[in-house]
mmCIF file of C-alpha atoms in Angstrom:
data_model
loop_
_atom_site.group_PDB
_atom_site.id
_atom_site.type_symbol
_atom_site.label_atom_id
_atom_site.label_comp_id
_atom_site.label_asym_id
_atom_site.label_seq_id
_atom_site.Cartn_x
_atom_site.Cartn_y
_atom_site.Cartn_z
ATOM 1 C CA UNK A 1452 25.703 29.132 -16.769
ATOM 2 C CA UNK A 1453 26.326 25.247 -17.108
ATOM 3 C CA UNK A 1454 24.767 24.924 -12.978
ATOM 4 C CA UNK A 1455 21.365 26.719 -13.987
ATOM 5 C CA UNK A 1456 20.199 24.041 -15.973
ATOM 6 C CA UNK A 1457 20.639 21.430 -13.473
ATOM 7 C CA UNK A 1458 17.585 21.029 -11.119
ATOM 8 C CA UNK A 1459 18.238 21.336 -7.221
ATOM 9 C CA UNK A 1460 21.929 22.120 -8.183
ATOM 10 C CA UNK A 1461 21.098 25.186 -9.766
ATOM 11 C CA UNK A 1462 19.030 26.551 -6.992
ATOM 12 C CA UNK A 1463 22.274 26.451 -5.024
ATOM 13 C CA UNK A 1464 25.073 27.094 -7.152
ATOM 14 C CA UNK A 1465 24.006 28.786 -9.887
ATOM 15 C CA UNK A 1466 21.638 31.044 -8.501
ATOM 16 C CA UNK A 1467 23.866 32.481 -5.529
ATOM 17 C CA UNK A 1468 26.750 33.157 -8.107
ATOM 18 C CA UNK A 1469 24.496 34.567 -10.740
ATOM 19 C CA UNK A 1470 22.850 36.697 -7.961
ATOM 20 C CA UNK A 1471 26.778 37.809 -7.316
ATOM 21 C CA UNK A 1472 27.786 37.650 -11.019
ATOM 22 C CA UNK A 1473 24.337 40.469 -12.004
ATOM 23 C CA UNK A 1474 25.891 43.142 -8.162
ATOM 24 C CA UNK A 1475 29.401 42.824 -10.382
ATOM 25 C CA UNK A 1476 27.904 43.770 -14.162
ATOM 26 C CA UNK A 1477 25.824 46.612 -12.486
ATOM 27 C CA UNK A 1478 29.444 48.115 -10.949
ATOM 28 C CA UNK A 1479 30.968 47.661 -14.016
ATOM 29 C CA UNK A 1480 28.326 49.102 -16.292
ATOM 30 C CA UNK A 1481 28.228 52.205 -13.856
ATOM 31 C CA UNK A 1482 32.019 52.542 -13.610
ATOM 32 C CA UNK A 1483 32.088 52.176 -17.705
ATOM 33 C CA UNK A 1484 29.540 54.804 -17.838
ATOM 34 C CA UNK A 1485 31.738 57.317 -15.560
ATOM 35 C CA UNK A 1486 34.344 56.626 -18.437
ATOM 36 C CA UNK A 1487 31.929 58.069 -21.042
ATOM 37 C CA UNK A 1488 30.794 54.002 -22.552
ATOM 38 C CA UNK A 1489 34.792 52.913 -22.804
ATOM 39 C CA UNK A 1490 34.399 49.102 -22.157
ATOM 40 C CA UNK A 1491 30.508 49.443 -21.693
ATOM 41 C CA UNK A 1492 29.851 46.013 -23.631
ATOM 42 C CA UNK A 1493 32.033 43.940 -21.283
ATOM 43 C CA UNK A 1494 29.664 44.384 -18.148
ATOM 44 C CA UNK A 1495 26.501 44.463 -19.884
ATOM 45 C CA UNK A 1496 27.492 40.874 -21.567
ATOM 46 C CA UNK A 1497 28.467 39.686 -18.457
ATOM 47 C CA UNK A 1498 24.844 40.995 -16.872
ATOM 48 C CA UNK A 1499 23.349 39.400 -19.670
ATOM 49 C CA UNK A 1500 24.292 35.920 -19.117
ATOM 50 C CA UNK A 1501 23.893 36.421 -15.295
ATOM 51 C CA UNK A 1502 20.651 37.141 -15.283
ATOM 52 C CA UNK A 1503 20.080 33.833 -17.591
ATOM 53 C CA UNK A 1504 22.151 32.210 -14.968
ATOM 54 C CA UNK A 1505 19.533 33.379 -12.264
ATOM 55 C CA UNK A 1506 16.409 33.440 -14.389
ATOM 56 C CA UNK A 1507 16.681 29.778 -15.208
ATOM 57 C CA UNK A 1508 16.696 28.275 -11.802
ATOM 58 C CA UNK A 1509 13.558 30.688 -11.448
ATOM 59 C CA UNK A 1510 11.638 29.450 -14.306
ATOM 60 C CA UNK A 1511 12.552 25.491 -13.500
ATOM 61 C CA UNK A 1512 11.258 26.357 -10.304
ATOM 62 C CA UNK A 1513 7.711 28.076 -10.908
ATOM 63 C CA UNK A 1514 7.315 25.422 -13.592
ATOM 64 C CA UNK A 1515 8.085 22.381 -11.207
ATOM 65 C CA UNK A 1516 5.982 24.239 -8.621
ATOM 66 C CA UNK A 1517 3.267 24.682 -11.019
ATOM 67 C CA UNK A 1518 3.589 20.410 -12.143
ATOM 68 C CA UNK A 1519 4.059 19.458 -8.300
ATOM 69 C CA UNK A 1520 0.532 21.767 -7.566
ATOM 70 C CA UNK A 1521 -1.484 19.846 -10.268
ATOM 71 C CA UNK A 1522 -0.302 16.442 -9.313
ATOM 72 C CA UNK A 1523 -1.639 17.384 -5.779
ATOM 73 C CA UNK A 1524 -4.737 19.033 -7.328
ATOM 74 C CA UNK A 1525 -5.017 15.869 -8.905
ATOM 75 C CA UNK A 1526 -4.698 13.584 -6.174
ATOM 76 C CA UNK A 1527 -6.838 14.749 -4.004
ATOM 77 C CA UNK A 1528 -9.606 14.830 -7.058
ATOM 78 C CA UNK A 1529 -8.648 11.443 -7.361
ATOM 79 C CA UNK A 1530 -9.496 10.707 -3.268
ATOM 80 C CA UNK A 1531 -12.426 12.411 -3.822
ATOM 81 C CA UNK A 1532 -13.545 10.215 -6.349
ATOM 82 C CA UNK A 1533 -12.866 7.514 -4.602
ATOM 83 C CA UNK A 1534 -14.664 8.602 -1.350
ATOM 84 C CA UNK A 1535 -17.520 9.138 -3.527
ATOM 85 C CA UNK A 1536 -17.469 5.257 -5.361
ATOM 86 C CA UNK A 1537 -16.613 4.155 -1.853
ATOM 87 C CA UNK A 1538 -19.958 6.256 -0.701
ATOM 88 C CA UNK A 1539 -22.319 4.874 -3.294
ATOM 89 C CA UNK A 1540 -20.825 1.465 -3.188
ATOM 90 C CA UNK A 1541 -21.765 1.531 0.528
ATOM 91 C CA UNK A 1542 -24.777 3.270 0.347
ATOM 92 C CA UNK A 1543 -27.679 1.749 2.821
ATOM 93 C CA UNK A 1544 -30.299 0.637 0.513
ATOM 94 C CA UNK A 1545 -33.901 -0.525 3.411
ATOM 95 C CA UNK A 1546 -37.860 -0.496 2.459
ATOM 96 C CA UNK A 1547 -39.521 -0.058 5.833
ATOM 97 C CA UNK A 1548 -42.820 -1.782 5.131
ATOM 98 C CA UNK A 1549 -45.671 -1.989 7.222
ATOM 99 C CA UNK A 1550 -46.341 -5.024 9.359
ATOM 100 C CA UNK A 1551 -42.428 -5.970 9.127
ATOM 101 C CA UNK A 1552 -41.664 -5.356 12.530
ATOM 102 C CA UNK A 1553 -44.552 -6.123 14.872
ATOM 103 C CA UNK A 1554 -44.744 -3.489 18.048
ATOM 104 C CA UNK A 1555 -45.692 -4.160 21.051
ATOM 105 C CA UNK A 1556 -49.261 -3.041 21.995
ATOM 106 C CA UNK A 1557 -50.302 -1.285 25.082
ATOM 107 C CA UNK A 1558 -53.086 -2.811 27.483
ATOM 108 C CA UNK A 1559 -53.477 -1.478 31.098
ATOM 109 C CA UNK A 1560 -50.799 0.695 30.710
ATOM 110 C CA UNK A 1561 -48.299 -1.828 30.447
ATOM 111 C CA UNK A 1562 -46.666 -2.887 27.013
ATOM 112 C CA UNK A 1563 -47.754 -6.467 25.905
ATOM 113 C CA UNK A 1564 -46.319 -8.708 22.747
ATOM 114 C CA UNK A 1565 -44.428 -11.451 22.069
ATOM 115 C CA UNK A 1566 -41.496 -11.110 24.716
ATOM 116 C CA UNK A 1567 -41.659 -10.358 28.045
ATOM 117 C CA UNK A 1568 -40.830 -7.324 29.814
ATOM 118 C CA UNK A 1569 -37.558 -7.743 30.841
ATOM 119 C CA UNK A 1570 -35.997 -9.123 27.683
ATOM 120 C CA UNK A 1571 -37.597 -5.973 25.828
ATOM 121 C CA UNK A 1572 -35.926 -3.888 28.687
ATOM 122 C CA UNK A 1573 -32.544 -6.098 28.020
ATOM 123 C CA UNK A 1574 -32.703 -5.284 24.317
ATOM 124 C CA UNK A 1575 -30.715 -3.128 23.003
ATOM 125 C CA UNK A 1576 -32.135 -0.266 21.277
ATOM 126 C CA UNK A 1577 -31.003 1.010 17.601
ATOM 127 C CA UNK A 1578 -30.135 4.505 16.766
ATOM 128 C CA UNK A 1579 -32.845 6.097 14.647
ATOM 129 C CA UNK A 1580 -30.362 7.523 12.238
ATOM 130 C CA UNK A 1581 -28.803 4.112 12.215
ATOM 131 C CA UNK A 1582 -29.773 2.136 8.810
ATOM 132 C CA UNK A 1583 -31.097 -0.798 10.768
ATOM 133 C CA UNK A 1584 -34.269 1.473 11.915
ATOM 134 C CA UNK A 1585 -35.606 1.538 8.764
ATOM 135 C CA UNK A 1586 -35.444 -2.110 7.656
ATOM 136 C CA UNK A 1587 -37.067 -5.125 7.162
ATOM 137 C CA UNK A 1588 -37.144 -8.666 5.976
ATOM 138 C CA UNK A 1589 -38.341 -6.875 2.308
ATOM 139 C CA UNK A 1590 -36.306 -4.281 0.148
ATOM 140 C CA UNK A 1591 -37.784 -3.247 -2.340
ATOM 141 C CA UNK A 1592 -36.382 -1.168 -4.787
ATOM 142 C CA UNK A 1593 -37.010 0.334 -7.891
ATOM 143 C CA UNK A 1594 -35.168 -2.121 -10.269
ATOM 144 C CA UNK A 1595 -34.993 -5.145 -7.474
ATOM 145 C CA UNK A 1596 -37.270 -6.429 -4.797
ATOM 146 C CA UNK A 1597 -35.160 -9.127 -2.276
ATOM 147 C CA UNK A 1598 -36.925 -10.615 0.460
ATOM 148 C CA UNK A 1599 -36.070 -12.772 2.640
ATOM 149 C CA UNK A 1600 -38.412 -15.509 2.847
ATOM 150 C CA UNK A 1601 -37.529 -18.131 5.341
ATOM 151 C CA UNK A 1602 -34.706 -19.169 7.770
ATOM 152 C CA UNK A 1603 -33.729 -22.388 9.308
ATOM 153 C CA UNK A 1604 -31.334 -23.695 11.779
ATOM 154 C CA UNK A 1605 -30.484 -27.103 11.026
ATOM 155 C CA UNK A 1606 -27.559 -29.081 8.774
ATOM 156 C CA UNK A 1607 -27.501 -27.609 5.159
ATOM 157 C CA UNK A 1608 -27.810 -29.644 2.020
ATOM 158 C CA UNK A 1609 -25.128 -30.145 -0.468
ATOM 159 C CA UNK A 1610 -24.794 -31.571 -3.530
ATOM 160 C CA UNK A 1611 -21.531 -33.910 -4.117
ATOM 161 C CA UNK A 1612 -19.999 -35.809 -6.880
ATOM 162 C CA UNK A 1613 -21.459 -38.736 -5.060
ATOM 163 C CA UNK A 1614 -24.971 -38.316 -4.378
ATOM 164 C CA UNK A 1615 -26.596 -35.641 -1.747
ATOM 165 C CA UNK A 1616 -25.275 -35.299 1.365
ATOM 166 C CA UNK A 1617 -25.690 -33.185 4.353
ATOM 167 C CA UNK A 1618 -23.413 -30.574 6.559
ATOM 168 C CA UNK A 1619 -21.990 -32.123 9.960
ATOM 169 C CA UNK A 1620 -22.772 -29.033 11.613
ATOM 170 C CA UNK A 1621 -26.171 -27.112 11.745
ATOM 171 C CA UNK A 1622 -26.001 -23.669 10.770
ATOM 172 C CA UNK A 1623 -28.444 -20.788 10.048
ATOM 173 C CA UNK A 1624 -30.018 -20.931 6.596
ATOM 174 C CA UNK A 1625 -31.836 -18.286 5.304
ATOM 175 C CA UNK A 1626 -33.495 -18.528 2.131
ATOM 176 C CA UNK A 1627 -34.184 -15.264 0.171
ATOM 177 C CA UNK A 1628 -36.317 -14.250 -3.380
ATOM 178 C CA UNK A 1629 -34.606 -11.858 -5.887
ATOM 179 C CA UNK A 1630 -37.263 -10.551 -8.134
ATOM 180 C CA UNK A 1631 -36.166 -7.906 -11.133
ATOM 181 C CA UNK A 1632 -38.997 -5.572 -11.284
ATOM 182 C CA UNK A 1633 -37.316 -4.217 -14.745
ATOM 183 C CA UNK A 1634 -40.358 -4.616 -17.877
ATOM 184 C CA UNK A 1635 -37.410 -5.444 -20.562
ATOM 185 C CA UNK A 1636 -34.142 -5.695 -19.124
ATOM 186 C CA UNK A 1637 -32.706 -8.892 -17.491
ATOM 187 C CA UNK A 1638 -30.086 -8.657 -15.091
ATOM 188 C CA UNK A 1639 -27.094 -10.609 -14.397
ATOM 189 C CA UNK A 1640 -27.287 -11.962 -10.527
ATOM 190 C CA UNK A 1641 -24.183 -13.803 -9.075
ATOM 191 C CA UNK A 1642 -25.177 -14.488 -6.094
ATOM 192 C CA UNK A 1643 -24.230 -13.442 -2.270
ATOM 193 C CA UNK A 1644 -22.211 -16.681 -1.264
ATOM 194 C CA UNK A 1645 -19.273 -16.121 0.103
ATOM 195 C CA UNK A 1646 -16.116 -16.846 -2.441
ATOM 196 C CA UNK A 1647 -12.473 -16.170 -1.978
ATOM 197 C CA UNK A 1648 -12.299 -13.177 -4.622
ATOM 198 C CA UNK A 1649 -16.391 -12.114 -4.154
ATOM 199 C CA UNK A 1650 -17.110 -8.732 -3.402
ATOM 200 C CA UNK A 1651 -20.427 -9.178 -3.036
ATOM 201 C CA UNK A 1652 -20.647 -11.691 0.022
ATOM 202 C CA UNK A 1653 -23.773 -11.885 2.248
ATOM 203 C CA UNK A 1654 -23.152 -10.770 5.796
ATOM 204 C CA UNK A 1655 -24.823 -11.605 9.257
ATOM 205 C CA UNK A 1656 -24.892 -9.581 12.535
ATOM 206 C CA UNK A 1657 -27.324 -9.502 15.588
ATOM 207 C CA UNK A 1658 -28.464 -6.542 17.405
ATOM 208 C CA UNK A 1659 -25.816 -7.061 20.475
ATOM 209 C CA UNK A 1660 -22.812 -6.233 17.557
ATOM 210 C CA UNK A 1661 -22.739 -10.416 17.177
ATOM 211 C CA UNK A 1662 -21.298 -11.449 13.663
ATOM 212 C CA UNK A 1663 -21.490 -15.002 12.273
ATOM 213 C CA UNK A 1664 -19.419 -16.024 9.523
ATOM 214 C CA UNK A 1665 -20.786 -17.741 6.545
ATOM 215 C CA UNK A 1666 -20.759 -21.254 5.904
ATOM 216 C CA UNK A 1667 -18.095 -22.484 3.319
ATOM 217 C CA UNK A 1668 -17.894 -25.754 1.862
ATOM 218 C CA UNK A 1669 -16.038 -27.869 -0.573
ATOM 219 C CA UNK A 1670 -19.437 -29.116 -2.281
ATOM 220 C CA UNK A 1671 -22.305 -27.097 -3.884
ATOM 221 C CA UNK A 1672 -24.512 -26.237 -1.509
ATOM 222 C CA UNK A 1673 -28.019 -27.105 -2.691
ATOM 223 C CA UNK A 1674 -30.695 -24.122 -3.530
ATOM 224 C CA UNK A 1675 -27.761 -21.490 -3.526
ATOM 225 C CA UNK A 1676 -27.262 -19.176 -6.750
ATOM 226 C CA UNK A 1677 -24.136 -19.394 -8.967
ATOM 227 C CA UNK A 1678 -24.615 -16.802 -11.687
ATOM 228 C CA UNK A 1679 -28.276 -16.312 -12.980
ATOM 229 C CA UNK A 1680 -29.794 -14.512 -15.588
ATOM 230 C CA UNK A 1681 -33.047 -12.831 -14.124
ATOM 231 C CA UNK A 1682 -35.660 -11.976 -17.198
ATOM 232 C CA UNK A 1683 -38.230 -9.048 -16.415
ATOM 233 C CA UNK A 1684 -40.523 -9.605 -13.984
ATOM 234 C CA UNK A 1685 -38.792 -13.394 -12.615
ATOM 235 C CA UNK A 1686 -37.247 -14.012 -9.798
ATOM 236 C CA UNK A 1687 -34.679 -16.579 -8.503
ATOM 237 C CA UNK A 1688 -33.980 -18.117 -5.224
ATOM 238 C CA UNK A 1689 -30.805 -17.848 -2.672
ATOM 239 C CA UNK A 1690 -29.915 -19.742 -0.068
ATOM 240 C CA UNK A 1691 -27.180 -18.014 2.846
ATOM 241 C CA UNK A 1692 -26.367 -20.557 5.308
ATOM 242 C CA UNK A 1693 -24.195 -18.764 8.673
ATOM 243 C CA UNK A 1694 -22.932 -19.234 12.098
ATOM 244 C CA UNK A 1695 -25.844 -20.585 14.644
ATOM 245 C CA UNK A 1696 -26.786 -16.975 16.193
ATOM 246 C CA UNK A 1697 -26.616 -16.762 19.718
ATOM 247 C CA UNK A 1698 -29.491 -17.369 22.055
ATOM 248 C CA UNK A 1699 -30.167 -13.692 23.040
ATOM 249 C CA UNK A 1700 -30.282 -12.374 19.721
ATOM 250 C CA UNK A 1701 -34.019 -11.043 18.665
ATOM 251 C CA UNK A 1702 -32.896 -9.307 15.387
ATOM 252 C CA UNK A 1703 -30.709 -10.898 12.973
ATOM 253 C CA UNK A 1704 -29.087 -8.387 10.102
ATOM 254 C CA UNK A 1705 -28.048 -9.181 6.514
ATOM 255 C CA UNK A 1706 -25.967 -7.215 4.352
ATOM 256 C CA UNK A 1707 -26.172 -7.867 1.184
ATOM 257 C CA UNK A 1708 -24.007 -5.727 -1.554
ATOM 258 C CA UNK A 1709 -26.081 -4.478 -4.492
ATOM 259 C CA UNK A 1710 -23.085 -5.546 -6.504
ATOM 260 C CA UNK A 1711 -24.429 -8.820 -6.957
ATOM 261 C CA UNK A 1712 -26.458 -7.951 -9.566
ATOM 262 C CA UNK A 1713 -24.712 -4.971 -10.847
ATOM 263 C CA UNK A 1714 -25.680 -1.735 -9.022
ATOM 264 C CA UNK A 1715 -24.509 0.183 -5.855
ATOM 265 C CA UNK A 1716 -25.059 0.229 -3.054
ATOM 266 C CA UNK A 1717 -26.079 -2.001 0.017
ATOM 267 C CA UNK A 1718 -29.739 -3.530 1.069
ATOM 268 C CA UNK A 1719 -29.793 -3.888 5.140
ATOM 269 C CA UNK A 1720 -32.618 -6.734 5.378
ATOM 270 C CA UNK A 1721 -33.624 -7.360 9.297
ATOM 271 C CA UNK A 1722 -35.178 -10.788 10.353
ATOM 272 C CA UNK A 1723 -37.039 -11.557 13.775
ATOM 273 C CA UNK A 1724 -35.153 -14.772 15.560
ATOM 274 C CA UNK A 1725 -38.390 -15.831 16.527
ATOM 275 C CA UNK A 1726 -38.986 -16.789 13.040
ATOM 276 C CA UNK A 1727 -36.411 -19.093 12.322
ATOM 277 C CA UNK A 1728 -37.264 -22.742 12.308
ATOM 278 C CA UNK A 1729 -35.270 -25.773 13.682
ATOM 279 C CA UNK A 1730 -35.486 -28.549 11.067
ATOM 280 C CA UNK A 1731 -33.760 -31.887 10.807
ATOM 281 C CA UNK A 1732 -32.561 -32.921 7.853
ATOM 282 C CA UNK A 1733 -31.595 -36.602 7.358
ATOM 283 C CA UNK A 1734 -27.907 -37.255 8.092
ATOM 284 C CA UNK A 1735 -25.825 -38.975 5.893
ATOM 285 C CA UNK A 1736 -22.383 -38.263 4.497
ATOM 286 C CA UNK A 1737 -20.979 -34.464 4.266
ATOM 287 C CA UNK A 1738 -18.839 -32.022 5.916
#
């Protein structure tokens, strides 16, 4: 009787001998029976707490199955909800909008534009069910519109206690527009910089799988959002500087994380390399 209230232990001790203990009180309630009832309340007491003996370990063990079931039930509810934030968080967000990505036209039955034939041939071509396909240097959404409206190779500008200076390497800038399309909500944008606790970092890729890192200096760097309040119908200005891409690259891929300014989601912006500008900026002082 003492066993079947200890978990585990009872399912091994008490249960086998209470199984035993319930075989014995059946004998002796038939053999007290044969005698016409002498001693009758001996075995059926003794059945009694037998079957307690064995019916505890029972119950414990439906009701711990029953707690161990929910706690699974609720687990996996829990990794579904998490698959689902994880889906929305990461959810492409493109605006395929006409004119964004020039085609080549066809003369003479032969393709003509702005490469040649065999770098179209070496390029490689994205998946039509891939995000990328349906981008362009301009999402617009129904809250936000981001574009992307300028990139630069050359050394990036900072601002120091000192005075302005200038990066000692050149890097990739691209220079984007955030525009909140809301008609009486402002919106709280932070900004796609890269930061050691940021979520919400810009990244760069190229069409051949290439990815740059982002630039990351001591100093401010000039032009690049902190934490800006955009009023209805304003925009603001960012400013991403990366890794120089490598010379075959055509098609240079941000992602930027809706995060930034407080939604889900991701906007996949695509940029032609034959865009970018080299520019010199006057050196002085920097990193």
């Amino acid at each position: 009787m003492l066993f079947s209230c200890v978990p585990v232990v009872n399912m091994f001790v008490a249960l086998p001998l209470g199984g035993i203990g319930l075989i014995l009180s059946a004998i002796g309630l038939v053999m007290a029976i044969t005698r016409k009832g002498s001693g009758i309340g001996y075995p059926i007491a003794a059945g009694s707490i037998n079957a307690i003996a064995v019916g505890v370990p029972l119950a414990m063990a439906a009701f711990f199955g029953m707690v161990a079931e929910s706690g699974v039930t609720a687990l996996e509810e829990a990794g579904r909800e998490i698959e689902r934030q994880e889906a929305a968080r990461n959810r492409p967000l493109t605006t395929k909008t006409e004119g964004a990505s020039p085609e080549p036209t066809v003369s003479g039955g032969e393709a003509t534009g702005s490469t040649d034939t065999q770098e179209s041939s070496e390029k490689p071509t994205t998946d039509e069910s891939s995000p990328w396909a349906n981008a362009s240097a301009v999402y617009d959404g129904e809250k936000v519109k981001v574009e992307i409206t300028g990139a630069r190779i050359g050394k990036v500008a900072l601002e120091t206690f000192s005075g302005d200076a200038t990066s000692r390497d050149e890097f990739i800038v691209f220079t984007l527009q955030v525009t909140n399309k809301q008609e009486a909500k402002k919106m709280e944008f932070r900004g796609w910089k890269h930061g050691t606790f940021s979520a919400w970092g810009a990244t760069l890729s190229d069409e051949h799988g290439n990815e740059y890192r982002a630039a990351s200096f001591s100093d401010t760097v000039a032009g690049q959002a902190n934490i800006e309040s955009i009023y209805p119908q304003k925009s603001v200005g960012d400013l991403l500087p990366f890794e120089v891409p490598v010379d075959a690259a055509k098609e240079l891929r941000l992602k930027l994380p809706a995060a930034a300014y407080g939604e889900e989601g991701v906007i996949y912006l695509v940029y032609s390399a034959n865009e970018v500008n080299k520019i010199e900026l006057k050196p002085s002082s920097g990193q």
